[in-house]
mmCIF file of C-alpha atoms in Angstrom:
data_model
loop_
_atom_site.group_PDB
_atom_site.id
_atom_site.type_symbol
_atom_site.label_atom_id
_atom_site.label_comp_id
_atom_site.label_asym_id
_atom_site.label_seq_id
_atom_site.Cartn_x
_atom_site.Cartn_y
_atom_site.Cartn_z
ATOM 1 C CA UNK A 1215 -31.100 120.818 -30.239
ATOM 2 C CA UNK A 1216 -31.346 124.077 -28.281
ATOM 3 C CA UNK A 1217 -31.879 126.052 -31.492
ATOM 4 C CA UNK A 1218 -34.668 123.683 -32.591
ATOM 5 C CA UNK A 1219 -36.319 124.019 -29.201
ATOM 6 C CA UNK A 1220 -36.071 127.815 -29.378
ATOM 7 C CA UNK A 1221 -37.706 127.900 -32.815
ATOM 8 C CA UNK A 1222 -40.505 125.586 -31.675
ATOM 9 C CA UNK A 1223 -41.254 127.741 -28.629
ATOM 10 C CA UNK A 1224 -41.249 130.938 -30.695
ATOM 11 C CA UNK A 1225 -43.528 129.483 -33.334
ATOM 12 C CA UNK A 1226 -45.984 128.229 -30.699
ATOM 13 C CA UNK A 1227 -46.204 131.710 -29.234
ATOM 14 C CA UNK A 1228 -46.766 133.321 -32.643
ATOM 15 C CA UNK A 1229 -49.098 130.822 -34.280
ATOM 16 C CA UNK A 1230 -52.258 132.398 -32.840
ATOM 17 C CA UNK A 1231 -51.382 135.875 -34.158
ATOM 18 C CA UNK A 1232 -52.462 137.257 -37.529
ATOM 19 C CA UNK A 1233 -52.176 140.611 -39.194
ATOM 20 C CA UNK A 1234 -55.181 142.761 -38.347
ATOM 21 C CA UNK A 1235 -57.284 144.876 -40.637
ATOM 22 C CA UNK A 1236 -58.980 148.160 -39.870
ATOM 23 C CA UNK A 1237 -62.661 149.019 -39.843
ATOM 24 C CA UNK A 1238 -63.887 151.730 -42.131
ATOM 25 C CA UNK A 1239 -63.899 154.351 -39.386
ATOM 26 C CA UNK A 1240 -65.676 157.590 -40.223
ATOM 27 C CA UNK A 1241 -67.104 156.663 -43.605
ATOM 28 C CA UNK A 1242 -69.808 159.299 -44.004
ATOM 29 C CA UNK A 1243 -67.528 161.616 -45.959
ATOM 30 C CA UNK A 1244 -66.321 158.967 -48.391
ATOM 31 C CA UNK A 1245 -67.557 159.007 -51.965
ATOM 32 C CA UNK A 1246 -70.136 156.366 -52.809
ATOM 33 C CA UNK A 1247 -67.719 154.524 -55.114
ATOM 34 C CA UNK A 1248 -65.236 154.171 -52.236
ATOM 35 C CA UNK A 1249 -67.940 152.983 -49.853
ATOM 36 C CA UNK A 1250 -69.074 150.383 -52.409
ATOM 37 C CA UNK A 1251 -65.516 149.168 -52.952
ATOM 38 C CA UNK A 1252 -65.057 148.911 -49.170
ATOM 39 C CA UNK A 1253 -68.193 146.754 -48.959
ATOM 40 C CA UNK A 1254 -67.101 144.486 -51.810
ATOM 41 C CA UNK A 1255 -63.593 144.067 -50.364
ATOM 42 C CA UNK A 1256 -64.942 143.195 -46.925
ATOM 43 C CA UNK A 1257 -67.361 140.703 -48.501
ATOM 44 C CA UNK A 1258 -64.460 138.954 -50.249
ATOM 45 C CA UNK A 1259 -62.511 138.932 -46.938
ATOM 46 C CA UNK A 1260 -65.401 137.219 -45.163
ATOM 47 C CA UNK A 1261 -65.491 134.612 -47.937
ATOM 48 C CA UNK A 1262 -61.733 134.080 -47.649
ATOM 49 C CA UNK A 1263 -61.190 135.136 -51.267
ATOM 50 C CA UNK A 1264 -57.997 137.080 -50.686
ATOM 51 C CA UNK A 1265 -56.991 137.680 -54.351
ATOM 52 C CA UNK A 1266 -60.382 139.288 -54.967
ATOM 53 C CA UNK A 1267 -60.084 141.255 -51.710
ATOM 54 C CA UNK A 1268 -56.664 142.484 -52.839
ATOM 55 C CA UNK A 1269 -58.123 143.725 -56.128
ATOM 56 C CA UNK A 1270 -60.924 145.607 -54.358
ATOM 57 C CA UNK A 1271 -58.627 147.188 -51.770
ATOM 58 C CA UNK A 1272 -56.298 148.218 -54.583
ATOM 59 C CA UNK A 1273 -59.310 149.867 -56.198
ATOM 60 C CA UNK A 1274 -60.113 151.673 -52.941
ATOM 61 C CA UNK A 1275 -56.616 153.122 -52.542
ATOM 62 C CA UNK A 1276 -56.563 154.200 -56.165
ATOM 63 C CA UNK A 1277 -59.793 156.120 -55.531
ATOM 64 C CA UNK A 1278 -58.718 157.349 -52.062
ATOM 65 C CA UNK A 1279 -54.893 157.253 -51.797
ATOM 66 C CA UNK A 1280 -54.979 159.068 -48.450
ATOM 67 C CA UNK A 1281 -57.159 156.410 -46.781
ATOM 68 C CA UNK A 1282 -54.716 154.793 -44.320
ATOM 69 C CA UNK A 1283 -57.232 152.163 -43.198
ATOM 70 C CA UNK A 1284 -57.685 150.917 -46.743
ATOM 71 C CA UNK A 1285 -53.905 150.620 -47.135
ATOM 72 C CA UNK A 1286 -53.800 148.547 -43.941
ATOM 73 C CA UNK A 1287 -56.485 146.225 -45.294
ATOM 74 C CA UNK A 1288 -54.723 145.905 -48.631
ATOM 75 C CA UNK A 1289 -51.624 144.813 -46.700
ATOM 76 C CA UNK A 1290 -53.668 142.170 -44.868
ATOM 77 C CA UNK A 1291 -54.972 140.786 -48.161
ATOM 78 C CA UNK A 1292 -51.407 140.591 -49.478
ATOM 79 C CA UNK A 1293 -50.167 138.972 -46.271
ATOM 80 C CA UNK A 1294 -52.853 136.287 -46.451
ATOM 81 C CA UNK A 1295 -51.422 135.332 -49.843
ATOM 82 C CA UNK A 1296 -47.873 135.108 -48.413
ATOM 83 C CA UNK A 1297 -46.819 138.312 -50.169
ATOM 84 C CA UNK A 1298 -45.098 139.469 -46.997
ATOM 85 C CA UNK A 1299 -42.611 141.952 -48.462
ATOM 86 C CA UNK A 1300 -45.341 143.690 -50.478
ATOM 87 C CA UNK A 1301 -47.560 143.759 -47.389
ATOM 88 C CA UNK A 1302 -44.868 145.395 -45.259
ATOM 89 C CA UNK A 1303 -44.359 148.086 -47.919
ATOM 90 C CA UNK A 1304 -48.090 148.794 -47.984
ATOM 91 C CA UNK A 1305 -48.291 148.996 -44.184
ATOM 92 C CA UNK A 1306 -45.361 151.406 -44.110
ATOM 93 C CA UNK A 1307 -47.318 153.645 -46.437
ATOM 94 C CA UNK A 1308 -50.371 153.427 -44.151
ATOM 95 C CA UNK A 1309 -48.223 154.369 -41.141
ATOM 96 C CA UNK A 1310 -46.844 157.368 -43.012
ATOM 97 C CA UNK A 1311 -50.362 158.554 -43.880
ATOM 98 C CA UNK A 1312 -51.687 158.172 -40.324
ATOM 99 C CA UNK A 1313 -48.882 157.788 -37.753
ATOM 100 C CA UNK A 1314 -51.433 157.533 -34.910
ATOM 101 C CA UNK A 1315 -52.933 154.303 -36.285
ATOM 102 C CA UNK A 1316 -51.533 151.332 -34.316
ATOM 103 C CA UNK A 1317 -52.545 148.602 -36.780
ATOM 104 C CA UNK A 1318 -49.880 149.102 -39.449
ATOM 105 C CA UNK A 1319 -47.084 149.234 -36.865
ATOM 106 C CA UNK A 1320 -48.301 145.978 -35.320
ATOM 107 C CA UNK A 1321 -48.660 144.274 -38.689
ATOM 108 C CA UNK A 1322 -45.167 145.333 -39.771
ATOM 109 C CA UNK A 1323 -43.677 144.090 -36.502
ATOM 110 C CA UNK A 1324 -45.558 140.790 -36.634
ATOM 111 C CA UNK A 1325 -44.537 140.128 -40.223
ATOM 112 C CA UNK A 1326 -40.882 140.841 -39.436
ATOM 113 C CA UNK A 1327 -41.039 138.656 -36.330
ATOM 114 C CA UNK A 1328 -42.494 135.781 -38.318
ATOM 115 C CA UNK A 1329 -39.657 136.185 -40.828
ATOM 116 C CA UNK A 1330 -37.083 135.978 -38.018
ATOM 117 C CA UNK A 1331 -36.052 139.603 -38.552
ATOM 118 C CA UNK A 1332 -36.302 140.280 -34.838
ATOM 119 C CA UNK A 1333 -34.065 143.343 -34.640
ATOM 120 C CA UNK A 1334 -36.175 145.147 -37.264
ATOM 121 C CA UNK A 1335 -39.428 144.093 -35.593
ATOM 122 C CA UNK A 1336 -38.801 145.673 -32.184
ATOM 123 C CA UNK A 1337 -39.274 149.352 -33.124
ATOM 124 C CA UNK A 1338 -42.648 149.021 -34.904
ATOM 125 C CA UNK A 1339 -43.973 146.752 -32.163
ATOM 126 C CA UNK A 1340 -42.942 149.223 -29.465
ATOM 127 C CA UNK A 1341 -44.603 151.971 -31.491
ATOM 128 C CA UNK A 1342 -47.796 149.912 -31.710
ATOM 129 C CA UNK A 1343 -47.788 149.467 -27.932
ATOM 130 C CA UNK A 1344 -47.170 153.158 -27.355
ATOM 131 C CA UNK A 1345 -50.296 153.870 -29.397
ATOM 132 C CA UNK A 1346 -52.295 151.020 -27.847
ATOM 133 C CA UNK A 1347 -50.851 149.919 -24.467
ATOM 134 C CA UNK A 1348 -53.534 147.235 -24.125
ATOM 135 C CA UNK A 1349 -52.517 145.584 -27.392
ATOM 136 C CA UNK A 1350 -51.666 142.106 -26.140
ATOM 137 C CA UNK A 1351 -50.993 140.784 -29.637
ATOM 138 C CA UNK A 1352 -48.301 143.425 -30.160
ATOM 139 C CA UNK A 1353 -46.840 142.706 -26.735
ATOM 140 C CA UNK A 1354 -46.774 138.983 -27.514
ATOM 141 C CA UNK A 1355 -44.946 139.586 -30.794
ATOM 142 C CA UNK A 1356 -42.552 141.977 -29.031
ATOM 143 C CA UNK A 1357 -41.779 139.418 -26.327
ATOM 144 C CA UNK A 1358 -41.113 136.853 -29.052
ATOM 145 C CA UNK A 1359 -38.730 139.165 -30.912
ATOM 146 C CA UNK A 1360 -36.885 140.108 -27.724
ATOM 147 C CA UNK A 1361 -36.501 136.427 -26.892
ATOM 148 C CA UNK A 1362 -35.254 135.749 -30.423
ATOM 149 C CA UNK A 1363 -32.658 138.491 -29.929
ATOM 150 C CA UNK A 1364 -31.629 136.860 -26.619
ATOM 151 C CA UNK A 1365 -32.697 139.990 -24.744
ATOM 152 C CA UNK A 1366 -34.153 137.703 -22.126
ATOM 153 C CA UNK A 1367 -34.730 140.112 -19.201
ATOM 154 C CA UNK A 1368 -36.735 142.426 -21.474
ATOM 155 C CA UNK A 1369 -38.683 139.482 -22.884
ATOM 156 C CA UNK A 1370 -39.480 138.313 -19.345
ATOM 157 C CA UNK A 1371 -40.887 141.724 -18.427
ATOM 158 C CA UNK A 1372 -43.235 141.718 -21.420
ATOM 159 C CA UNK A 1373 -44.270 138.125 -20.733
ATOM 160 C CA UNK A 1374 -45.036 138.947 -17.098
ATOM 161 C CA UNK A 1375 -47.531 141.587 -18.243
ATOM 162 C CA UNK A 1376 -49.151 139.150 -20.640
ATOM 163 C CA UNK A 1377 -49.399 136.380 -18.044
ATOM 164 C CA UNK A 1378 -51.007 138.749 -15.567
ATOM 165 C CA UNK A 1379 -53.943 138.914 -17.981
ATOM 166 C CA UNK A 1380 -53.728 135.360 -19.363
ATOM 167 C CA UNK A 1381 -52.245 133.203 -16.574
ATOM 168 C CA UNK A 1382 -53.296 129.924 -18.208
ATOM 169 C CA UNK A 1383 -51.936 130.564 -21.693
ATOM 170 C CA UNK A 1384 -49.759 127.492 -22.493
ATOM 171 C CA UNK A 1385 -47.595 129.152 -25.144
ATOM 172 C CA UNK A 1386 -46.849 132.161 -22.947
ATOM 173 C CA UNK A 1387 -45.971 129.931 -20.003
ATOM 174 C CA UNK A 1388 -43.591 127.893 -22.139
ATOM 175 C CA UNK A 1389 -41.872 130.968 -23.584
ATOM 176 C CA UNK A 1390 -41.598 132.530 -20.119
ATOM 177 C CA UNK A 1391 -40.013 129.346 -18.788
ATOM 178 C CA UNK A 1392 -37.447 129.226 -21.581
ATOM 179 C CA UNK A 1393 -36.640 132.883 -21.024
ATOM 180 C CA UNK A 1394 -35.996 132.213 -17.331
ATOM 181 C CA UNK A 1395 -33.833 129.192 -18.170
ATOM 182 C CA UNK A 1396 -31.772 131.307 -20.563
ATOM 183 C CA UNK A 1397 -31.114 133.690 -17.649
ATOM 184 C CA UNK A 1398 -30.308 130.771 -15.313
ATOM 185 C CA UNK A 1399 -33.339 131.745 -13.232
ATOM 186 C CA UNK A 1400 -34.144 128.087 -12.703
ATOM 187 C CA UNK A 1401 -36.397 128.460 -9.662
ATOM 188 C CA UNK A 1402 -38.713 130.801 -11.554
ATOM 189 C CA UNK A 1403 -38.596 128.551 -14.623
ATOM 190 C CA UNK A 1404 -39.658 125.587 -12.488
ATOM 191 C CA UNK A 1405 -42.595 127.534 -11.047
ATOM 192 C CA UNK A 1406 -43.802 128.544 -14.501
ATOM 193 C CA UNK A 1407 -43.388 125.043 -15.936
ATOM 194 C CA UNK A 1408 -45.310 123.558 -13.042
ATOM 195 C CA UNK A 1409 -48.159 125.945 -13.877
ATOM 196 C CA UNK A 1410 -47.971 124.761 -17.496
ATOM 197 C CA UNK A 1411 -48.028 121.097 -16.476
ATOM 198 C CA UNK A 1412 -51.145 121.712 -14.414
ATOM 199 C CA UNK A 1413 -52.933 122.532 -17.683
ATOM 200 C CA UNK A 1414 -54.120 119.934 -20.225
ATOM 201 C CA UNK A 1415 -51.629 118.718 -22.795
ATOM 202 C CA UNK A 1416 -48.671 117.356 -20.818
ATOM 203 C CA UNK A 1417 -45.848 116.021 -22.991
ATOM 204 C CA UNK A 1418 -42.563 114.247 -22.449
ATOM 205 C CA UNK A 1419 -40.743 117.397 -23.577
ATOM 206 C CA UNK A 1420 -42.508 119.561 -20.985
ATOM 207 C CA UNK A 1421 -41.636 117.146 -18.183
ATOM 208 C CA UNK A 1422 -38.032 117.091 -19.406
ATOM 209 C CA UNK A 1423 -37.863 120.894 -19.384
ATOM 210 C CA UNK A 1424 -39.337 120.875 -15.891
ATOM 211 C CA UNK A 1425 -36.704 118.352 -14.825
ATOM 212 C CA UNK A 1426 -33.922 120.509 -16.244
ATOM 213 C CA UNK A 1427 -35.234 123.559 -14.382
ATOM 214 C CA UNK A 1428 -35.489 121.628 -11.123
ATOM 215 C CA UNK A 1429 -31.963 120.294 -11.528
ATOM 216 C CA UNK A 1430 -30.706 123.811 -12.262
ATOM 217 C CA UNK A 1431 -32.430 124.931 -9.041
ATOM 218 C CA UNK A 1432 -30.516 122.179 -7.168
ATOM 219 C CA UNK A 1433 -33.691 120.154 -6.636
ATOM 220 C CA UNK A 1434 -32.193 117.058 -8.221
ATOM 221 C CA UNK A 1435 -34.386 114.410 -6.522
ATOM 222 C CA UNK A 1436 -37.475 116.184 -7.880
ATOM 223 C CA UNK A 1437 -35.759 116.534 -11.253
ATOM 224 C CA UNK A 1438 -35.337 112.751 -11.388
ATOM 225 C CA UNK A 1439 -39.045 112.329 -10.666
ATOM 226 C CA UNK A 1440 -39.875 114.724 -13.505
ATOM 227 C CA UNK A 1441 -37.657 112.787 -15.884
ATOM 228 C CA UNK A 1442 -39.231 109.521 -14.781
ATOM 229 C CA UNK A 1443 -42.519 110.979 -15.995
ATOM 230 C CA UNK A 1444 -40.863 112.158 -19.225
ATOM 231 C CA UNK A 1445 -39.527 108.653 -19.897
ATOM 232 C CA UNK A 1446 -42.899 107.093 -19.084
ATOM 233 C CA UNK A 1447 -44.522 109.315 -21.726
ATOM 234 C CA UNK A 1448 -41.802 108.620 -24.325
ATOM 235 C CA UNK A 1449 -40.036 105.359 -23.420
ATOM 236 C CA UNK A 1450 -38.194 105.155 -26.753
ATOM 237 C CA UNK A 1451 -36.409 108.490 -26.327
ATOM 238 C CA UNK A 1452 -32.735 107.828 -25.628
ATOM 239 C CA UNK A 1453 -32.320 111.539 -24.923
ATOM 240 C CA UNK A 1454 -34.805 111.432 -22.030
ATOM 241 C CA UNK A 1455 -33.512 108.103 -20.758
ATOM 242 C CA UNK A 1456 -29.905 109.328 -20.780
ATOM 243 C CA UNK A 1457 -30.873 112.428 -18.809
ATOM 244 C CA UNK A 1458 -32.668 110.254 -16.257
ATOM 245 C CA UNK A 1459 -29.634 107.996 -15.946
ATOM 246 C CA UNK A 1460 -27.397 111.013 -15.481
ATOM 247 C CA UNK A 1461 -29.631 112.358 -12.708
ATOM 248 C CA UNK A 1462 -29.568 108.968 -10.971
ATOM 249 C CA UNK A 1463 -25.763 109.067 -11.246
ATOM 250 C CA UNK A 1464 -25.706 112.518 -9.618
ATOM 251 C CA UNK A 1465 -27.894 111.163 -6.802
ATOM 252 C CA UNK A 1466 -25.564 108.144 -6.259
ATOM 253 C CA UNK A 1467 -28.393 105.838 -7.303
ATOM 254 C CA UNK A 1468 -25.893 103.744 -9.208
ATOM 255 C CA UNK A 1469 -28.031 100.683 -9.884
ATOM 256 C CA UNK A 1470 -30.817 102.830 -11.335
ATOM 257 C CA UNK A 1471 -28.302 104.837 -13.361
ATOM 258 C CA UNK A 1472 -26.672 101.674 -14.673
ATOM 259 C CA UNK A 1473 -30.041 100.315 -15.790
ATOM 260 C CA UNK A 1474 -30.994 103.455 -17.717
ATOM 261 C CA UNK A 1475 -27.589 104.070 -19.288
ATOM 262 C CA UNK A 1476 -27.259 100.429 -20.328
ATOM 263 C CA UNK A 1477 -30.669 100.678 -21.969
ATOM 264 C CA UNK A 1478 -29.552 103.776 -23.874
ATOM 265 C CA UNK A 1479 -26.461 101.966 -25.159
ATOM 266 C CA UNK A 1480 -28.526 98.921 -26.087
ATOM 267 C CA UNK A 1481 -30.751 101.131 -28.228
ATOM 268 C CA UNK A 1482 -27.960 103.423 -29.421
ATOM 269 C CA UNK A 1483 -24.520 101.768 -29.144
ATOM 270 C CA UNK A 1484 -22.717 104.828 -30.494
ATOM 271 C CA UNK A 1485 -23.969 107.179 -27.774
ATOM 272 C CA UNK A 1486 -20.647 108.427 -26.439
ATOM 273 C CA UNK A 1487 -22.193 110.538 -23.652
ATOM 274 C CA UNK A 1488 -23.964 107.506 -22.238
ATOM 275 C CA UNK A 1489 -20.766 105.483 -22.642
ATOM 276 C CA UNK A 1490 -18.791 108.075 -20.678
ATOM 277 C CA UNK A 1491 -21.323 108.340 -17.848
ATOM 278 C CA UNK A 1492 -21.668 104.575 -17.515
ATOM 279 C CA UNK A 1493 -17.898 104.134 -17.709
ATOM 280 C CA UNK A 1494 -17.372 106.776 -15.039
ATOM 281 C CA UNK A 1495 -19.985 105.043 -12.912
ATOM 282 C CA UNK A 1496 -18.094 101.735 -13.174
ATOM 283 C CA UNK A 1497 -14.865 103.572 -12.353
ATOM 284 C CA UNK A 1498 -16.470 105.043 -9.236
ATOM 285 C CA UNK A 1499 -17.558 101.551 -8.196
ATOM 286 C CA UNK A 1500 -13.987 100.268 -8.624
ATOM 287 C CA UNK A 1501 -14.729 98.273 -11.780
ATOM 288 C CA UNK A 1502 -11.987 99.780 -13.932
ATOM 289 C CA UNK A 1503 -11.784 96.930 -16.458
ATOM 290 C CA UNK A 1504 -15.499 97.174 -17.088
ATOM 291 C CA UNK A 1505 -15.173 100.932 -17.465
ATOM 292 C CA UNK A 1506 -12.231 100.872 -19.873
ATOM 293 C CA UNK A 1507 -13.926 100.137 -23.251
ATOM 294 C CA UNK A 1508 -16.703 102.629 -22.505
ATOM 295 C CA UNK A 1509 -14.236 105.373 -21.625
ATOM 296 C CA UNK A 1510 -12.151 104.597 -24.726
ATOM 297 C CA UNK A 1511 -15.311 105.075 -26.803
ATOM 298 C CA UNK A 1512 -16.024 108.409 -25.090
ATOM 299 C CA UNK A 1513 -12.446 109.666 -25.538
ATOM 300 C CA UNK A 1514 -12.524 108.830 -29.252
ATOM 301 C CA UNK A 1515 -15.727 110.833 -29.631
ATOM 302 C CA UNK A 1516 -14.631 113.755 -27.439
ATOM 303 C CA UNK A 1517 -10.821 113.956 -27.550
ATOM 304 C CA UNK A 1518 -10.865 117.643 -26.636
ATOM 305 C CA UNK A 1519 -12.640 117.247 -23.293
ATOM 306 C CA UNK A 1520 -10.779 117.075 -20.010
ATOM 307 C CA UNK A 1521 -13.244 114.717 -18.321
ATOM 308 C CA UNK A 1522 -13.066 111.996 -20.967
ATOM 309 C CA UNK A 1523 -9.270 111.973 -21.186
ATOM 310 C CA UNK A 1524 -8.870 112.128 -17.387
ATOM 311 C CA UNK A 1525 -11.320 109.301 -16.724
ATOM 312 C CA UNK A 1526 -9.702 107.119 -19.384
ATOM 313 C CA UNK A 1527 -6.263 107.854 -17.923
ATOM 314 C CA UNK A 1528 -7.465 106.778 -14.470
ATOM 315 C CA UNK A 1529 -8.958 103.567 -15.845
ATOM 316 C CA UNK A 1530 -5.732 102.735 -17.685
ATOM 317 C CA UNK A 1531 -3.685 103.400 -14.554
ATOM 318 C CA UNK A 1532 -5.934 101.177 -12.446
ATOM 319 C CA UNK A 1533 -5.714 98.340 -14.980
ATOM 320 C CA UNK A 1534 -1.909 98.415 -15.038
ATOM 321 C CA UNK A 1535 -1.435 100.243 -18.352
ATOM 322 C CA UNK A 1536 0.672 103.058 -16.922
ATOM 323 C CA UNK A 1537 2.355 104.159 -20.173
ATOM 324 C CA UNK A 1538 -1.000 104.580 -21.917
ATOM 325 C CA UNK A 1539 -2.314 106.297 -18.786
ATOM 326 C CA UNK A 1540 0.498 108.866 -19.003
ATOM 327 C CA UNK A 1541 -0.535 109.726 -22.573
ATOM 328 C CA UNK A 1542 -4.180 110.294 -21.601
ATOM 329 C CA UNK A 1543 -3.427 112.162 -18.386
ATOM 330 C CA UNK A 1544 -0.908 114.436 -20.093
ATOM 331 C CA UNK A 1545 -3.604 115.248 -22.643
ATOM 332 C CA UNK A 1546 -6.031 115.962 -19.806
ATOM 333 C CA UNK A 1547 -3.773 118.386 -17.931
ATOM 334 C CA UNK A 1548 -2.918 120.113 -21.206
ATOM 335 C CA UNK A 1549 -6.663 120.709 -21.675
ATOM 336 C CA UNK A 1550 -7.018 122.042 -18.122
ATOM 337 C CA UNK A 1551 -3.855 122.755 -16.162
ATOM 338 C CA UNK A 1552 -5.681 124.011 -13.069
ATOM 339 C CA UNK A 1553 -7.156 120.780 -11.661
ATOM 340 C CA UNK A 1554 -5.145 119.277 -8.822
ATOM 341 C CA UNK A 1555 -6.364 115.705 -9.323
ATOM 342 C CA UNK A 1556 -5.232 115.715 -12.945
ATOM 343 C CA UNK A 1557 -1.655 116.437 -11.917
ATOM 344 C CA UNK A 1558 -1.885 113.963 -9.025
ATOM 345 C CA UNK A 1559 -2.984 111.089 -11.246
ATOM 346 C CA UNK A 1560 -0.376 111.998 -13.859
ATOM 347 C CA UNK A 1561 2.273 112.060 -11.152
ATOM 348 C CA UNK A 1562 1.275 108.583 -9.997
ATOM 349 C CA UNK A 1563 1.348 107.257 -13.567
ATOM 350 C CA UNK A 1564 4.804 108.763 -14.196
ATOM 351 C CA UNK A 1565 6.167 107.188 -11.020
ATOM 352 C CA UNK A 1566 4.881 103.801 -12.176
ATOM 353 C CA UNK A 1567 6.683 104.169 -15.517
ATOM 354 C CA UNK A 1568 9.937 105.045 -13.744
ATOM 355 C CA UNK A 1569 9.891 108.765 -14.569
ATOM 356 C CA UNK A 1570 10.405 109.693 -10.948
ATOM 357 C CA UNK A 1571 11.556 113.289 -11.328
ATOM 358 C CA UNK A 1572 8.687 114.172 -13.676
ATOM 359 C CA UNK A 1573 6.306 112.349 -11.362
ATOM 360 C CA UNK A 1574 7.452 114.342 -8.327
ATOM 361 C CA UNK A 1575 7.010 117.613 -10.237
ATOM 362 C CA UNK A 1576 3.418 116.694 -11.055
ATOM 363 C CA UNK A 1577 2.690 115.700 -7.458
ATOM 364 C CA UNK A 1578 4.131 119.006 -6.236
ATOM 365 C CA UNK A 1579 1.995 120.880 -8.775
ATOM 366 C CA UNK A 1580 -1.033 118.972 -7.479
ATOM 367 C CA UNK A 1581 -0.213 119.924 -3.873
ATOM 368 C CA UNK A 1582 0.149 123.614 -4.717
ATOM 369 C CA UNK A 1583 -3.158 123.687 -6.607
ATOM 370 C CA UNK A 1584 -4.903 121.872 -3.772
ATOM 371 C CA UNK A 1585 -3.518 124.272 -1.155
ATOM 372 C CA UNK A 1586 -4.492 127.302 -3.256
ATOM 373 C CA UNK A 1587 -8.031 125.983 -3.599
ATOM 374 C CA UNK A 1588 -8.362 125.376 0.141
ATOM 375 C CA UNK A 1589 -7.066 128.868 0.882
ATOM 376 C CA UNK A 1590 -9.528 130.424 -1.567
ATOM 377 C CA UNK A 1591 -12.424 128.471 -0.026
ATOM 378 C CA UNK A 1592 -11.384 129.556 3.483
ATOM 379 C CA UNK A 1593 -11.278 133.198 2.369
ATOM 380 C CA UNK A 1594 -14.725 132.851 0.818
ATOM 381 C CA UNK A 1595 -16.180 131.395 4.040
ATOM 382 C CA UNK A 1596 -14.522 133.995 6.304
ATOM 383 C CA UNK A 1597 -17.181 136.297 7.796
ATOM 384 C CA UNK A 1598 -17.075 139.966 6.822
ATOM 385 C CA UNK A 1599 -16.033 142.193 9.767
#
């Protein structure tokens, strides 16, 4: 899911960019045949006849092989026909002829970015910006490549410069928000997403992203409100509805959480995450028998997770199935030996099955872990002299 979201955000940011051609520049010294070929090629470009434009630009470079601008335009004609590799080769030749021309560097970088070859794209895009610092298209492609490489702080710096000049650009705002989220800079992500939501084109996905950022910034009540809006815009999404139920659970709004999670399971009975959260909710409310089948479903789906095995062990212990509880709780503490409550619950289950010595060892382990945690917290809170 995260990878799909990343690709969608990157594509949105790139979709407005196209390879750029070059004007004729100083044409007075060109032979008449070259000038005529230039005119014919540009006429075909205006008509959108890219195969014919390619033929004419090829004629130009055969007549004037040192004309870097013509090579750039030939590359554009190739690119418009999805001949990307040929286009990149042509642009490299243009850059070699005239290293001070920014266009070929930008076009190479953009083509590589579009192909997902982000590491290769960075150098030509930086070169294009060095030659033309005001080149927002190159900066946009560079920010996209840096984001694709997960070089998020660098991407954020480029995006900040772009947003200073285009503060209402939806695609830039969305990419900036995702970059902040990837750095766990949730407060900044929430600010940027709020700016995006103030523009036309709100979607359930945008409200969900905003909710995630707010929750990451420990503004969970506001996150629930954002997800309420996301669900209102897409009421059939079990993903959005589960997230809303989970936020209600975090806020101790158990009746609301129960309603949403039950609706998810009605629509999608095999949703083990919803089953776990609803089962844990019932367990918190003291309804262990009601929780048990839901937690069994979650443990089957996620046998390698501490939380599912621990919660199931607790439910089994509370419903009088101590031997089965021992199995689940032993699995839980094997997955994470450093949680005091895991050892405590296992100790209680062992005592109930008559394994008193083993039970006492687990209870002692629980006490030591609890004391160590309290000591560490006290040290953390102690003021610096």
